[in-house]
The first five atom37 places (N, CA, C, CB, O) and aatype in JSON, in Angstrom:
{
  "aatype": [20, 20, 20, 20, 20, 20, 20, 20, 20, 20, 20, 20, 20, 20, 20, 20, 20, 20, 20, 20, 20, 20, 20, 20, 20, 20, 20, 20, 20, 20, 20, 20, 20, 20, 20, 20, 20, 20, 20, 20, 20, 20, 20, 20, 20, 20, 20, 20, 20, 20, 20, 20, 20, 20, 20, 20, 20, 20, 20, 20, 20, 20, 20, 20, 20, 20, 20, 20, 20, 20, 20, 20, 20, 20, 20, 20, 20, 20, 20, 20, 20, 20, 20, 20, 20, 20, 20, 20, 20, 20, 20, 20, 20, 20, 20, 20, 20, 20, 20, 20, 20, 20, 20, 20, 20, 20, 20, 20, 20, 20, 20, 20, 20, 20, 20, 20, 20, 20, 20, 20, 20, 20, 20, 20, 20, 20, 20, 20, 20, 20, 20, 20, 20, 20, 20],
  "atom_mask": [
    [1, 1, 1, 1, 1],
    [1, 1, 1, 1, 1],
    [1, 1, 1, 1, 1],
    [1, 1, 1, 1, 1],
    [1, 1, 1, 1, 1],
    [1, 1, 1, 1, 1],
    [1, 1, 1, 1, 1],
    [1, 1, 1, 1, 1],
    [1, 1, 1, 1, 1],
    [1, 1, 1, 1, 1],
    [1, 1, 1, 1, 1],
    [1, 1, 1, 1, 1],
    [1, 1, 1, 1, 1],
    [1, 1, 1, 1, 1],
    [1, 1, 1, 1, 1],
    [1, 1, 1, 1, 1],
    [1, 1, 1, 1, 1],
    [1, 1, 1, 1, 1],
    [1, 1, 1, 1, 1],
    [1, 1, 1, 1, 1],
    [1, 1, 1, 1, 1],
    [1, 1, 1, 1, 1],
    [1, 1, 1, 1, 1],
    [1, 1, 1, 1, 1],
    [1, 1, 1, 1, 1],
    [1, 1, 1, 1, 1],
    [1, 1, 1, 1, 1],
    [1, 1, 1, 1, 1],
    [1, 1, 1, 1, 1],
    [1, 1, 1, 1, 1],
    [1, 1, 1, 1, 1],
    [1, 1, 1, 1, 1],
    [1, 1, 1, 1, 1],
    [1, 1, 1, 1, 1],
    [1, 1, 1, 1, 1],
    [1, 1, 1, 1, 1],
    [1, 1, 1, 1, 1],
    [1, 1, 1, 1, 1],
    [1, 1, 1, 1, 1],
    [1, 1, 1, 1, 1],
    [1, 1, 1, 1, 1],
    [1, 1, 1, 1, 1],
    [1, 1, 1, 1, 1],
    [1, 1, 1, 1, 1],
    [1, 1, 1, 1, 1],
    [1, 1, 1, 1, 1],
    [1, 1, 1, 1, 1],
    [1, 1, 1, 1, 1],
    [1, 1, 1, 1, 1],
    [1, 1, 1, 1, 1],
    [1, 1, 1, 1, 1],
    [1, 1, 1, 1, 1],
    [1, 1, 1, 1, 1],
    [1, 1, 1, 1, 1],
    [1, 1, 1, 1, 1],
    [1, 1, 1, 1, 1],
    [1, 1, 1, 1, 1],
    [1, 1, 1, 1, 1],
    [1, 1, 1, 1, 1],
    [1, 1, 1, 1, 1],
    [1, 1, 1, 1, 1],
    [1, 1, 1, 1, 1],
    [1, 1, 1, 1, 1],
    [1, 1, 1, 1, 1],
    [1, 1, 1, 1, 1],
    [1, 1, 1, 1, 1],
    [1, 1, 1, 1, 1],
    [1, 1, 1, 1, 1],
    [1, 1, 1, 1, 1],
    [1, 1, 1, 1, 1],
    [1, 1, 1, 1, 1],
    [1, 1, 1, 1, 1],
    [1, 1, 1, 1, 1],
    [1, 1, 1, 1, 1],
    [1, 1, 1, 1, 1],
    [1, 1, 1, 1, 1],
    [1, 1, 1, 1, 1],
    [1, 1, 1, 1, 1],
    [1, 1, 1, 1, 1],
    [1, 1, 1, 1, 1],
    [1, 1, 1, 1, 1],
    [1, 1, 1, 1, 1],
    [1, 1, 1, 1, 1],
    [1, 1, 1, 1, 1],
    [1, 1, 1, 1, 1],
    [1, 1, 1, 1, 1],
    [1, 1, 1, 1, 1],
    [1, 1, 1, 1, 1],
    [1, 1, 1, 1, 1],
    [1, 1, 1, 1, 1],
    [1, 1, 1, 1, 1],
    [1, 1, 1, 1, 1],
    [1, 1, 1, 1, 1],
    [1, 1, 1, 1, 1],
    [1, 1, 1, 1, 1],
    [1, 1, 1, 1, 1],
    [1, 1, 1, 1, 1],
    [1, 1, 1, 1, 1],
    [1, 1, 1, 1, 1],
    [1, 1, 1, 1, 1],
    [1, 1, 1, 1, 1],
    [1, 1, 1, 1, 1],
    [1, 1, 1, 1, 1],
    [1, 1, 1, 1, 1],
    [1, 1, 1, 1, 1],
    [1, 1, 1, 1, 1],
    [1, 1, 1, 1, 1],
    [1, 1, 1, 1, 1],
    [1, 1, 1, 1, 1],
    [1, 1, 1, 1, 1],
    [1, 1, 1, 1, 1],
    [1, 1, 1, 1, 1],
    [1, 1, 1, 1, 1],
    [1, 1, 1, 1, 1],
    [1, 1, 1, 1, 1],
    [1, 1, 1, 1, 1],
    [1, 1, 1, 1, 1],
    [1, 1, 1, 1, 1],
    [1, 1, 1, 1, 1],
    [1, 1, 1, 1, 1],
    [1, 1, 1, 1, 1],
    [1, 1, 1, 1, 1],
    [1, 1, 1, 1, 1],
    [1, 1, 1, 1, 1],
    [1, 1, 1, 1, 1],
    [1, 1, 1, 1, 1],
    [1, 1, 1, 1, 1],
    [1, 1, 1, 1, 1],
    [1, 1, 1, 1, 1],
    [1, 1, 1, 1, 1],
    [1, 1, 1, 1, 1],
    [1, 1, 1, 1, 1],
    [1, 1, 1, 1, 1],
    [1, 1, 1, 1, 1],
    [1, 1, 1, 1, 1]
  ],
  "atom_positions": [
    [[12.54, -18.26, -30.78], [13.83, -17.71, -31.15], [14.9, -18.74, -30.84], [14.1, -16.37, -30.41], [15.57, -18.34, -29.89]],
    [[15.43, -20.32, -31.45], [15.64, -21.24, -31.39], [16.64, -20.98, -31.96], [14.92, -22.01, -31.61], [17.48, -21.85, -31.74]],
    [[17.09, -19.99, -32.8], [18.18, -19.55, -33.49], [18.85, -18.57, -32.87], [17.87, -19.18, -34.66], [18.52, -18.05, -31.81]],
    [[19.98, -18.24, -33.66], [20.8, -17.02, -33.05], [20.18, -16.23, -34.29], [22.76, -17.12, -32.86], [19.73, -16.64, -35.36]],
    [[20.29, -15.07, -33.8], [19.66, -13.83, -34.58], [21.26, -13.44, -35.19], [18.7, -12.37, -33.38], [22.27, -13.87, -34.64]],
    [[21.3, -12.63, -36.33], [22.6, -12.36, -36.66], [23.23, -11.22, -36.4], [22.75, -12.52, -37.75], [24.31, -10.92, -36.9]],
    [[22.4, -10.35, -35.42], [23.47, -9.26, -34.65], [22.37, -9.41, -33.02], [23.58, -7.05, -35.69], [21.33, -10.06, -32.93]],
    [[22.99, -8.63, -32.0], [22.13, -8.0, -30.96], [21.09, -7.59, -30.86], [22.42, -7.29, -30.61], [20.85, -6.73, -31.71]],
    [[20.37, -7.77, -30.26], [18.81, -6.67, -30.37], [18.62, -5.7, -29.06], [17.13, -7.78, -30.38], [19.06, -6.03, -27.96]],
    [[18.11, -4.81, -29.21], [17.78, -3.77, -28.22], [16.78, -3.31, -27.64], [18.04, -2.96, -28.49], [15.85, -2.79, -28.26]],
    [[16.81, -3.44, -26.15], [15.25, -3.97, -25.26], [14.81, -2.19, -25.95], [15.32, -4.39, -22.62], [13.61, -2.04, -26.16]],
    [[15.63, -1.07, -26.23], [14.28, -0.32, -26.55], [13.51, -0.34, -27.82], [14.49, 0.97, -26.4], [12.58, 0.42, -28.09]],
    [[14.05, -1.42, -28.67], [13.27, -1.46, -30.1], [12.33, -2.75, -29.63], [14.41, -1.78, -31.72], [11.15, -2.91, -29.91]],
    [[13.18, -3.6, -28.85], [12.09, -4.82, -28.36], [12.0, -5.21, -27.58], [11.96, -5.78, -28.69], [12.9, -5.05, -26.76]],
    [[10.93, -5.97, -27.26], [10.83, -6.98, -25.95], [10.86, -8.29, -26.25], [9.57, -6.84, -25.15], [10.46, -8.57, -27.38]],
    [[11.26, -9.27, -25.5], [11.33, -10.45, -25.23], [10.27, -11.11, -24.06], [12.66, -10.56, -24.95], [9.9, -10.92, -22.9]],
    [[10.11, -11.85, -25.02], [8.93, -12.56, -23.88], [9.26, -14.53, -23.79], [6.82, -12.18, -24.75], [9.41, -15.35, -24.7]],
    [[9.26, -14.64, -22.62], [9.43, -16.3, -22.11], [8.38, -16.8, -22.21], [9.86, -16.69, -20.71], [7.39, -16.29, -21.69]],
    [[8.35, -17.78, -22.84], [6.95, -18.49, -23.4], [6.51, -19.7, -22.11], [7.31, -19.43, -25.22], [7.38, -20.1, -21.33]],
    [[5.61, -20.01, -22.08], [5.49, -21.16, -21.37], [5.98, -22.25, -21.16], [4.83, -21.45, -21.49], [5.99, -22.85, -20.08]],
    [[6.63, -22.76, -22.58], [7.98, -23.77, -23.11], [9.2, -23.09, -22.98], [7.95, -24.23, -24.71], [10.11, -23.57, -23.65]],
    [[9.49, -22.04, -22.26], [11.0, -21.51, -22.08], [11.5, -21.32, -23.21], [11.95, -22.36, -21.39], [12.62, -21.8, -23.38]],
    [[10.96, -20.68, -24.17], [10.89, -20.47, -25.44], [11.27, -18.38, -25.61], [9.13, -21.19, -25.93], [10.36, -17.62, -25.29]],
    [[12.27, -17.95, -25.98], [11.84, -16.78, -26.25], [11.88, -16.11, -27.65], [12.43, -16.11, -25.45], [12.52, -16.34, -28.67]],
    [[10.75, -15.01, -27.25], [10.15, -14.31, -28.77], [10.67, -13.26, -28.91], [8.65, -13.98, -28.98], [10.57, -12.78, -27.79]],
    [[11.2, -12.49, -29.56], [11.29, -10.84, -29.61], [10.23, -10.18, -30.19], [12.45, -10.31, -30.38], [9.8, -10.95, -31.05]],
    [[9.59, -9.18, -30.18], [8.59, -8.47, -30.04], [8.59, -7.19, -30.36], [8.26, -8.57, -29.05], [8.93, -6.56, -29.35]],
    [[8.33, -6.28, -31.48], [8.65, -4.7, -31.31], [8.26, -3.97, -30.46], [8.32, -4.0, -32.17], [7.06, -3.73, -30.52]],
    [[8.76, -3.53, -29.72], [8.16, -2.36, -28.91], [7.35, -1.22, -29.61], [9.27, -1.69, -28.22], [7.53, -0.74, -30.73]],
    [[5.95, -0.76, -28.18], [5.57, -0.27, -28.84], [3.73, -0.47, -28.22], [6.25, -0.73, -30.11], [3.34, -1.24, -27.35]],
    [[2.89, 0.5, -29.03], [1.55, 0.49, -28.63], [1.04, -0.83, -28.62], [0.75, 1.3, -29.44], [0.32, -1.35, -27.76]],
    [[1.62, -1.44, -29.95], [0.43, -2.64, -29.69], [1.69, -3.75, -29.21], [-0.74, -3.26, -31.45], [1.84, -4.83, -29.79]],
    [[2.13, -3.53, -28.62], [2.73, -4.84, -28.1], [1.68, -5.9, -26.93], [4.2, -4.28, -27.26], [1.36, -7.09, -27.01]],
    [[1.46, -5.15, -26.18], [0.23, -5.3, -24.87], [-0.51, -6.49, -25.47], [-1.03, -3.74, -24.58], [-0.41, -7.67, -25.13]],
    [[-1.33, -5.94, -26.5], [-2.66, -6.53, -27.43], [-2.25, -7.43, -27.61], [-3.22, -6.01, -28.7], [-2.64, -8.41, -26.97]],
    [[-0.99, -7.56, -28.82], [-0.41, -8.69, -28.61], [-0.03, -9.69, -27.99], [0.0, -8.63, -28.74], [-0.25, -10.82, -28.41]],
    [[0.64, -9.45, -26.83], [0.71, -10.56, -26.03], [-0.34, -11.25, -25.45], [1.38, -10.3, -25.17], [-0.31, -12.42, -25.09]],
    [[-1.6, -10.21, -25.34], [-2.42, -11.6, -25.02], [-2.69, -12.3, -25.86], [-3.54, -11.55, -24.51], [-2.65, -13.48, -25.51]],
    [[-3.04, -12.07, -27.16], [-3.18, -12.48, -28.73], [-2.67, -13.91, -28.67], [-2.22, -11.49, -29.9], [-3.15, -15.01, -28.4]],
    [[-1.57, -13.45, -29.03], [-0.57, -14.03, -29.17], [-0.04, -15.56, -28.12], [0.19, -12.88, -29.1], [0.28, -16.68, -28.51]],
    [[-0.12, -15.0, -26.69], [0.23, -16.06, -25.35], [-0.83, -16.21, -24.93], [1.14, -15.66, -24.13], [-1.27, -15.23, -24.33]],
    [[-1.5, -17.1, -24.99], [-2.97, -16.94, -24.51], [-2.76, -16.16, -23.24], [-3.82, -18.42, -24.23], [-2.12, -16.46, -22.24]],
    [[-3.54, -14.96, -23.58], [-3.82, -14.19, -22.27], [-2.7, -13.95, -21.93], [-4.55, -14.78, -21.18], [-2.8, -13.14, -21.0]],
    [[-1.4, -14.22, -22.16], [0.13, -14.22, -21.42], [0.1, -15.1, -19.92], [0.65, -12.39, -21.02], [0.53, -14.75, -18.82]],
    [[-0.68, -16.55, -20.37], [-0.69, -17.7, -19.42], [0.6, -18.11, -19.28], [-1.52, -18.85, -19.82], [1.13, -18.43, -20.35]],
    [[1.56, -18.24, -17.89], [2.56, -18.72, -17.77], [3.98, -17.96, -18.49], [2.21, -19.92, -18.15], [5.01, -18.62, -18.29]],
    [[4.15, -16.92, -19.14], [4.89, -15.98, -19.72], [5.34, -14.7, -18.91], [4.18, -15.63, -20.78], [4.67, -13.86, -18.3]],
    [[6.95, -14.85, -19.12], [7.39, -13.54, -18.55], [7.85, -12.54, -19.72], [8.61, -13.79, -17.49], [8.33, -13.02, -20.75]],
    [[7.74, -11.38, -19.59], [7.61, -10.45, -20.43], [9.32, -9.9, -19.66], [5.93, -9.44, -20.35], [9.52, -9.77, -18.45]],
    [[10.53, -9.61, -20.95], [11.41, -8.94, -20.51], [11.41, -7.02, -21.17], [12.65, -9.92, -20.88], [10.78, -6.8, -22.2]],
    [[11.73, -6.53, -20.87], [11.34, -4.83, -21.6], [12.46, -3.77, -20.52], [9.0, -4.2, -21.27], [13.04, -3.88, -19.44]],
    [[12.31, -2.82, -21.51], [13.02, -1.66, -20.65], [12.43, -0.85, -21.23], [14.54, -1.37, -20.59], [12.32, -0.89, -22.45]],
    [[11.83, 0.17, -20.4], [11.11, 1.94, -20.65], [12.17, 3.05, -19.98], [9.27, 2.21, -19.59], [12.78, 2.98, -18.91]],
    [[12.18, 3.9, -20.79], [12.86, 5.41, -20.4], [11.16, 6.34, -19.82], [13.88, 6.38, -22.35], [10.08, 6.39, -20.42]],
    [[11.58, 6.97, -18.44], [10.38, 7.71, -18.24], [11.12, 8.78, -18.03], [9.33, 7.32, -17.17], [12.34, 8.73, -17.96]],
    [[10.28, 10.04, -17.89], [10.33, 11.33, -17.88], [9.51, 12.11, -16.91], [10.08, 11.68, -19.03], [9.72, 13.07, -16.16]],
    [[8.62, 11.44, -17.16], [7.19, 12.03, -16.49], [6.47, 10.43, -15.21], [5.7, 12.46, -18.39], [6.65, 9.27, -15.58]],
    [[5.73, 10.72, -13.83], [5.48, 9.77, -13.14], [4.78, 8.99, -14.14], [4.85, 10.07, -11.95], [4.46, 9.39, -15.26]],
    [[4.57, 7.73, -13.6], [3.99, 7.07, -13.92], [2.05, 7.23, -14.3], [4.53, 6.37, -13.09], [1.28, 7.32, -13.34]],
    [[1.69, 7.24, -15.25], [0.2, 7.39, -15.07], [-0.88, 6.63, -14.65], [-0.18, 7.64, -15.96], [-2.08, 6.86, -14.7]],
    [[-0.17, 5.58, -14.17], [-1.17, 4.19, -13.63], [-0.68, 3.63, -12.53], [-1.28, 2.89, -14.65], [0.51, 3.88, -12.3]],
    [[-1.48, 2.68, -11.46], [-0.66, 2.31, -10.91], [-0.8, 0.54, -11.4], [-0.8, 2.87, -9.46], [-1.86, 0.35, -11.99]],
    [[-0.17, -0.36, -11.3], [-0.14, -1.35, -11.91], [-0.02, -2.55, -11.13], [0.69, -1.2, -12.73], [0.54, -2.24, -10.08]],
    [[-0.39, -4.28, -11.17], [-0.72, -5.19, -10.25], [-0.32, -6.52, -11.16], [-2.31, -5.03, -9.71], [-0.99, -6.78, -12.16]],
    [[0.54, -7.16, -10.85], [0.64, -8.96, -11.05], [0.46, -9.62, -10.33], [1.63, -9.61, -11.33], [1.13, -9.83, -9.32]],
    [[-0.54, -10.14, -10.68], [-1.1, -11.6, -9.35], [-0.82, -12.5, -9.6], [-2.49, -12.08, -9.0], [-1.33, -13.45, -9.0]],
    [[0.42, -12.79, -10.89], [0.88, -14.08, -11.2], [2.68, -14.37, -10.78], [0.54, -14.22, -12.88], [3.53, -15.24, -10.97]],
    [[2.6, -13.36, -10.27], [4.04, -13.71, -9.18], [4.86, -12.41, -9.59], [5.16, -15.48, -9.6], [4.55, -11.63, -10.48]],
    [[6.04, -12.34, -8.73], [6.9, -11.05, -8.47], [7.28, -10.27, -9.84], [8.33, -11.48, -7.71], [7.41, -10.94, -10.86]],
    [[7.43, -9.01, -9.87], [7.99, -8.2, -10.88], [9.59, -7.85, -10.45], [7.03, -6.85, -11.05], [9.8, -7.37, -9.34]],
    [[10.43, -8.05, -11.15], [11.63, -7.66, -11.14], [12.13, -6.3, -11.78], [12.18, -8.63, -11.64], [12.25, -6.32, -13.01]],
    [[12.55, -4.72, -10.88], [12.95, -3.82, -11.51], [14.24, -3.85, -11.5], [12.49, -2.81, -11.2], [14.79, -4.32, -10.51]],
    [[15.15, -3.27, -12.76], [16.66, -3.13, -12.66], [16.68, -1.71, -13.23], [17.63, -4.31, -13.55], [15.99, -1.07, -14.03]],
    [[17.46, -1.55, -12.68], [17.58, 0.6, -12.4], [18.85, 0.6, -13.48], [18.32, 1.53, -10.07], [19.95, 0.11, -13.23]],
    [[18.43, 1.3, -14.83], [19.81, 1.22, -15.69], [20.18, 2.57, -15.67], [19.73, 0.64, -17.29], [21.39, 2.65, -15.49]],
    [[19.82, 3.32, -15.75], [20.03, 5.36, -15.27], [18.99, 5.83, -14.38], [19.78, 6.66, -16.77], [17.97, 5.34, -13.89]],
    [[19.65, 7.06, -14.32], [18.13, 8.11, -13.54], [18.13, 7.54, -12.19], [16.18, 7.82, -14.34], [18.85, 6.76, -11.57]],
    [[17.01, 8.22, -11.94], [16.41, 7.88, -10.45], [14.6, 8.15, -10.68], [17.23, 9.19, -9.03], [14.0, 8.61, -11.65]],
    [[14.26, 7.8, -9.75], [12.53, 7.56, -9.45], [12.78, 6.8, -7.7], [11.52, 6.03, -11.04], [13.68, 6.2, -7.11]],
    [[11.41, 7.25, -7.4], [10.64, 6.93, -6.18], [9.69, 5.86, -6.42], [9.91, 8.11, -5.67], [8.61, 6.29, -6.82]],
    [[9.77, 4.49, -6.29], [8.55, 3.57, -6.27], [7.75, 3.83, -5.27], [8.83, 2.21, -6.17], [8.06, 4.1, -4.11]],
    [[6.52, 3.74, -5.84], [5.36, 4.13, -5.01], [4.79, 1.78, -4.68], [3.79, 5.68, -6.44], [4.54, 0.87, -5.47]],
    [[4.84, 1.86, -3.56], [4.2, 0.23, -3.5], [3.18, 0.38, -1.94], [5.86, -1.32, -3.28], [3.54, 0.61, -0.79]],
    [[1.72, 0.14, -2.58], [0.52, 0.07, -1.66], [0.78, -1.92, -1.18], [-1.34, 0.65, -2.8], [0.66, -2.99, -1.78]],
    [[1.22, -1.42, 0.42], [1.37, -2.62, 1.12], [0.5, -3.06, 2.27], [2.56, -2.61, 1.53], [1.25, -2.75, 3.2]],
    [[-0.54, -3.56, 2.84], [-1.42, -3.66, 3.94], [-1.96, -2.53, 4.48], [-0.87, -4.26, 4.88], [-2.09, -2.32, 5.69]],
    [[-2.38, -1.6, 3.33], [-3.17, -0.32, 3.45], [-2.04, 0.86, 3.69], [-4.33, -0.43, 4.8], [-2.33, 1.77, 4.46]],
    [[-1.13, 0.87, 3.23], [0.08, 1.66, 3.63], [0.41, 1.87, 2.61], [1.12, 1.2, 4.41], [0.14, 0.89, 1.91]],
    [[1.23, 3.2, 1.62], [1.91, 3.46, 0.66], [3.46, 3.87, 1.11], [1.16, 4.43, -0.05], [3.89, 4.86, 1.72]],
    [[4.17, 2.65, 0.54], [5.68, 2.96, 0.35], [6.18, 3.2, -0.21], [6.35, 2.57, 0.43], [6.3, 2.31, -1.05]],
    [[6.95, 4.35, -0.49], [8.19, 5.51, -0.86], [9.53, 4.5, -0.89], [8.41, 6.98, 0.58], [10.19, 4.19, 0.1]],
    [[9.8, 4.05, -2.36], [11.02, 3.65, -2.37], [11.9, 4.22, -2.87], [11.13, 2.77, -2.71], [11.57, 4.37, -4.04]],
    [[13.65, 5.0, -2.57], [13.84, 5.59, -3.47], [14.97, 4.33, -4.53], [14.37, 7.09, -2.89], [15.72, 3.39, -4.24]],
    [[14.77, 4.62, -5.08], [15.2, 4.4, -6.43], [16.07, 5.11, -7.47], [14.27, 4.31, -6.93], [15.74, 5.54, -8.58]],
    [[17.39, 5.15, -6.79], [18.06, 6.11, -7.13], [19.93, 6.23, -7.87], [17.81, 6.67, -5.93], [20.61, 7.13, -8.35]],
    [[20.17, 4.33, -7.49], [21.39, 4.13, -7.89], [21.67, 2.95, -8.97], [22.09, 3.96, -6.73], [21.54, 1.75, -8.7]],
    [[22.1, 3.5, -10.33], [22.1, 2.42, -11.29], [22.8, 1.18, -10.25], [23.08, 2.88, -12.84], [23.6, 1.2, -9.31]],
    [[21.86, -0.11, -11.1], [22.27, -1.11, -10.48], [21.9, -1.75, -9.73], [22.91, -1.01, -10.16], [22.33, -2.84, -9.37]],
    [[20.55, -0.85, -9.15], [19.45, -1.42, -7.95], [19.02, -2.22, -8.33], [18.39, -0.77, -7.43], [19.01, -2.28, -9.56]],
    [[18.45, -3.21, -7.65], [16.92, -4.48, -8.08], [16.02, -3.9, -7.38], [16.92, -6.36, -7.52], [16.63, -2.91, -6.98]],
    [[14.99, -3.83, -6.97], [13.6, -4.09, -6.68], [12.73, -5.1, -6.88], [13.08, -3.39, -7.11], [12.7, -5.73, -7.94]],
    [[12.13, -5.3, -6.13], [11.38, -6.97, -5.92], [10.04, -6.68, -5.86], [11.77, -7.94, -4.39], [9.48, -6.75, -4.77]],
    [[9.47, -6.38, -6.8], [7.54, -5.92, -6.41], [6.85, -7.18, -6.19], [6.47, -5.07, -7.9], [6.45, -7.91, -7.1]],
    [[6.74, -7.39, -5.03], [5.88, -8.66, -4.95], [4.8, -9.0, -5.35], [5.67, -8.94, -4.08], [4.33, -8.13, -6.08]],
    [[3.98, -10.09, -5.19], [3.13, -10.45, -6.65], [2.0, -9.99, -5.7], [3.07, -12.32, -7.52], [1.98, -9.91, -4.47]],
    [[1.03, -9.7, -6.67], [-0.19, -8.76, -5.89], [-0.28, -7.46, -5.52], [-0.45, -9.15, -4.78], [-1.19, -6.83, -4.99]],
    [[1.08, -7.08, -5.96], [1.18, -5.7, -5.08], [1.0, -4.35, -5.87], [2.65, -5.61, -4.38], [1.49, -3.9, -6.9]],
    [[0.39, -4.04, -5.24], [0.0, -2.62, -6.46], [1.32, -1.38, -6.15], [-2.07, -1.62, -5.95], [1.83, -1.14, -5.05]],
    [[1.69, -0.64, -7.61], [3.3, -0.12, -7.4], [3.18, 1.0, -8.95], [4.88, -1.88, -7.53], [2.83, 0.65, -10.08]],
    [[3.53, 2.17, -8.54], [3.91, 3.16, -9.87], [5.16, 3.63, -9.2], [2.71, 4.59, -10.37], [5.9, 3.19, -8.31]],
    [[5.09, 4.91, -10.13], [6.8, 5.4, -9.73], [6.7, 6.9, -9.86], [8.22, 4.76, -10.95], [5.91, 7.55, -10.54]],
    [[7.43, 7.22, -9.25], [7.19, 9.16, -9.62], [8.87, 9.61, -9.95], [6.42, 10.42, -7.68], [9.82, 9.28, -9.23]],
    [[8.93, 10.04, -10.62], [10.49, 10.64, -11.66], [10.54, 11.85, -10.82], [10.33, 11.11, -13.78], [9.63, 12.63, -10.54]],
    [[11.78, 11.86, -10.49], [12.58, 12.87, -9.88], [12.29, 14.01, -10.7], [14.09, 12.55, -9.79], [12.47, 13.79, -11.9]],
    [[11.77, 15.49, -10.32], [11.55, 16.7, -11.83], [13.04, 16.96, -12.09], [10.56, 18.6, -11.46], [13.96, 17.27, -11.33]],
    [[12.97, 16.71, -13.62], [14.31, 16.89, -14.16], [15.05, 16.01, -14.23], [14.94, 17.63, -13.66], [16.26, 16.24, -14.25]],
    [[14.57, 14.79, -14.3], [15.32, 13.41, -14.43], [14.52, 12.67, -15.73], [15.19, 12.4, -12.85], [13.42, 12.87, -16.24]],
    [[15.64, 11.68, -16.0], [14.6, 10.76, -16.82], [14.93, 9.04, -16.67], [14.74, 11.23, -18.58], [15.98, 8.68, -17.2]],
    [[14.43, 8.41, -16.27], [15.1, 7.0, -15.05], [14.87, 6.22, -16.84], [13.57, 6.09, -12.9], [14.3, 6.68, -17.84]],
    [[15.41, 5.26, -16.67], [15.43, 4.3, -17.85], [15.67, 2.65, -16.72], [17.07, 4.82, -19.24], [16.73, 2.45, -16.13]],
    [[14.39, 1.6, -16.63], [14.32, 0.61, -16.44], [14.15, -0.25, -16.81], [14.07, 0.54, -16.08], [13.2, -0.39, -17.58]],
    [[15.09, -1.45, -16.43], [14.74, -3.02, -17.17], [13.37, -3.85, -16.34], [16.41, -4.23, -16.95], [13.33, -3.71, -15.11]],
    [[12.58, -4.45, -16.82], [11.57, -5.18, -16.0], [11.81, -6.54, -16.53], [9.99, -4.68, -16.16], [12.3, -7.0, -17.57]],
    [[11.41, -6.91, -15.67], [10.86, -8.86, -15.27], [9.69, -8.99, -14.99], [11.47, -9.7, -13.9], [9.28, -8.94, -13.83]],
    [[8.98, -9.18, -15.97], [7.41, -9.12, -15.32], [6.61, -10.15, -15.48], [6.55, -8.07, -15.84], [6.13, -10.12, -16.61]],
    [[6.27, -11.02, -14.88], [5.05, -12.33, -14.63], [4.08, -11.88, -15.67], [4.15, -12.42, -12.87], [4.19, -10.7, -15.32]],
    [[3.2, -11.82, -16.68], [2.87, -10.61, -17.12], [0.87, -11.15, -16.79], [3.68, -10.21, -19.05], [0.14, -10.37, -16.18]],
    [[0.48, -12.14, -17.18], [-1.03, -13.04, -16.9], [-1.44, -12.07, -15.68], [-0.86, -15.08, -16.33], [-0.87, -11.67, -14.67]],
    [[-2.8, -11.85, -16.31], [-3.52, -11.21, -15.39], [-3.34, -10.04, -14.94], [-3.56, -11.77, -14.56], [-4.25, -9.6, -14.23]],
    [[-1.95, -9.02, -15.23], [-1.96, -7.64, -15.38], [-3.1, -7.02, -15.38], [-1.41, -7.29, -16.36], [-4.06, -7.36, -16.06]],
    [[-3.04, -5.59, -14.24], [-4.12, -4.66, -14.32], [-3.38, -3.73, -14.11], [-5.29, -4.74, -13.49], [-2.28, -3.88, -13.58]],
    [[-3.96, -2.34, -14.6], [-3.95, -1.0, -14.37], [-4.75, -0.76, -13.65], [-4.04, -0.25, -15.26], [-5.59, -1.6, -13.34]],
    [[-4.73, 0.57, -13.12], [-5.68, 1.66, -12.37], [-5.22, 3.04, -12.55], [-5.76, 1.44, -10.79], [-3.99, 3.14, -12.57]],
    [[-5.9, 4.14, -12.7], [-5.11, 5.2, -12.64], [-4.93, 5.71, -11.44], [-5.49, 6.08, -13.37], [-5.61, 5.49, -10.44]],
    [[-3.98, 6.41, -11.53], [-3.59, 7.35, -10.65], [-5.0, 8.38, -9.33], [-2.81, 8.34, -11.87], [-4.59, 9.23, -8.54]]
  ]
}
């Protein structure tokens, strides 16, 4: 994306991803975005993935980057980060637009939504080597 695009784009129609050459792509959001990026970045070697999700409901996975820190930015709502630290689960609340959060790399982390809320977050995510687990 070496060009200027000729209006704004919007992290909930897309994502942006940092290429290995500091290069960025926009991306539709969406099911197959995931697939894609490995497709696409080999494996998502050396690539940060930028995105924002609206949740409603906790998280259904809990999730892990072993290729360095995840960055959360709190744009509405509230949620509780859940982060498994040296056999310990920490309760973060997560509750005032404007927060950061720092998930450190390796660290396994979901979130549980306040009932009756719906949190909307920006991420920074290392993305290589991503795993799930469920709940």
């Amino acid at each position: 994306m070496s060009k200027t695009t000729d209006k704004p784009l919007n992290l909930s129609d897309f994502a942006l991803v940092l290429d290995s050459q500091q290069q960025i792509h926009a991306l539709p959001a969406g099911p197959e975005l995931y697939p894609q990026l490995d497709s696409q970045f080999n494996q998502f070697r050396g690539c940060v993935l930028l995105s924002e999700y609206t949740f409603s409901d906790n998280w259904a996975s809990y999730e892990i980057h072993p290729a360095g820190d995840e960055v959360l930015y709190l744009l509405s709502g509230c949620c509780e980060l859940l982060l498994e630290q040296q056999g310990q689960l920490l309760r973060i609340p997560f509750d005032t637009p404007g927060q950061v959060q720092v998930i450190p790399k390796g660290c396994w982390h979901s979130a549980d939504i306040i009932p009756g809320e719906t949190c909307r977050i920006l991420f920074v995510t290392p993305g290589e080597g991503s795993q799930q687990r469920p709940r």
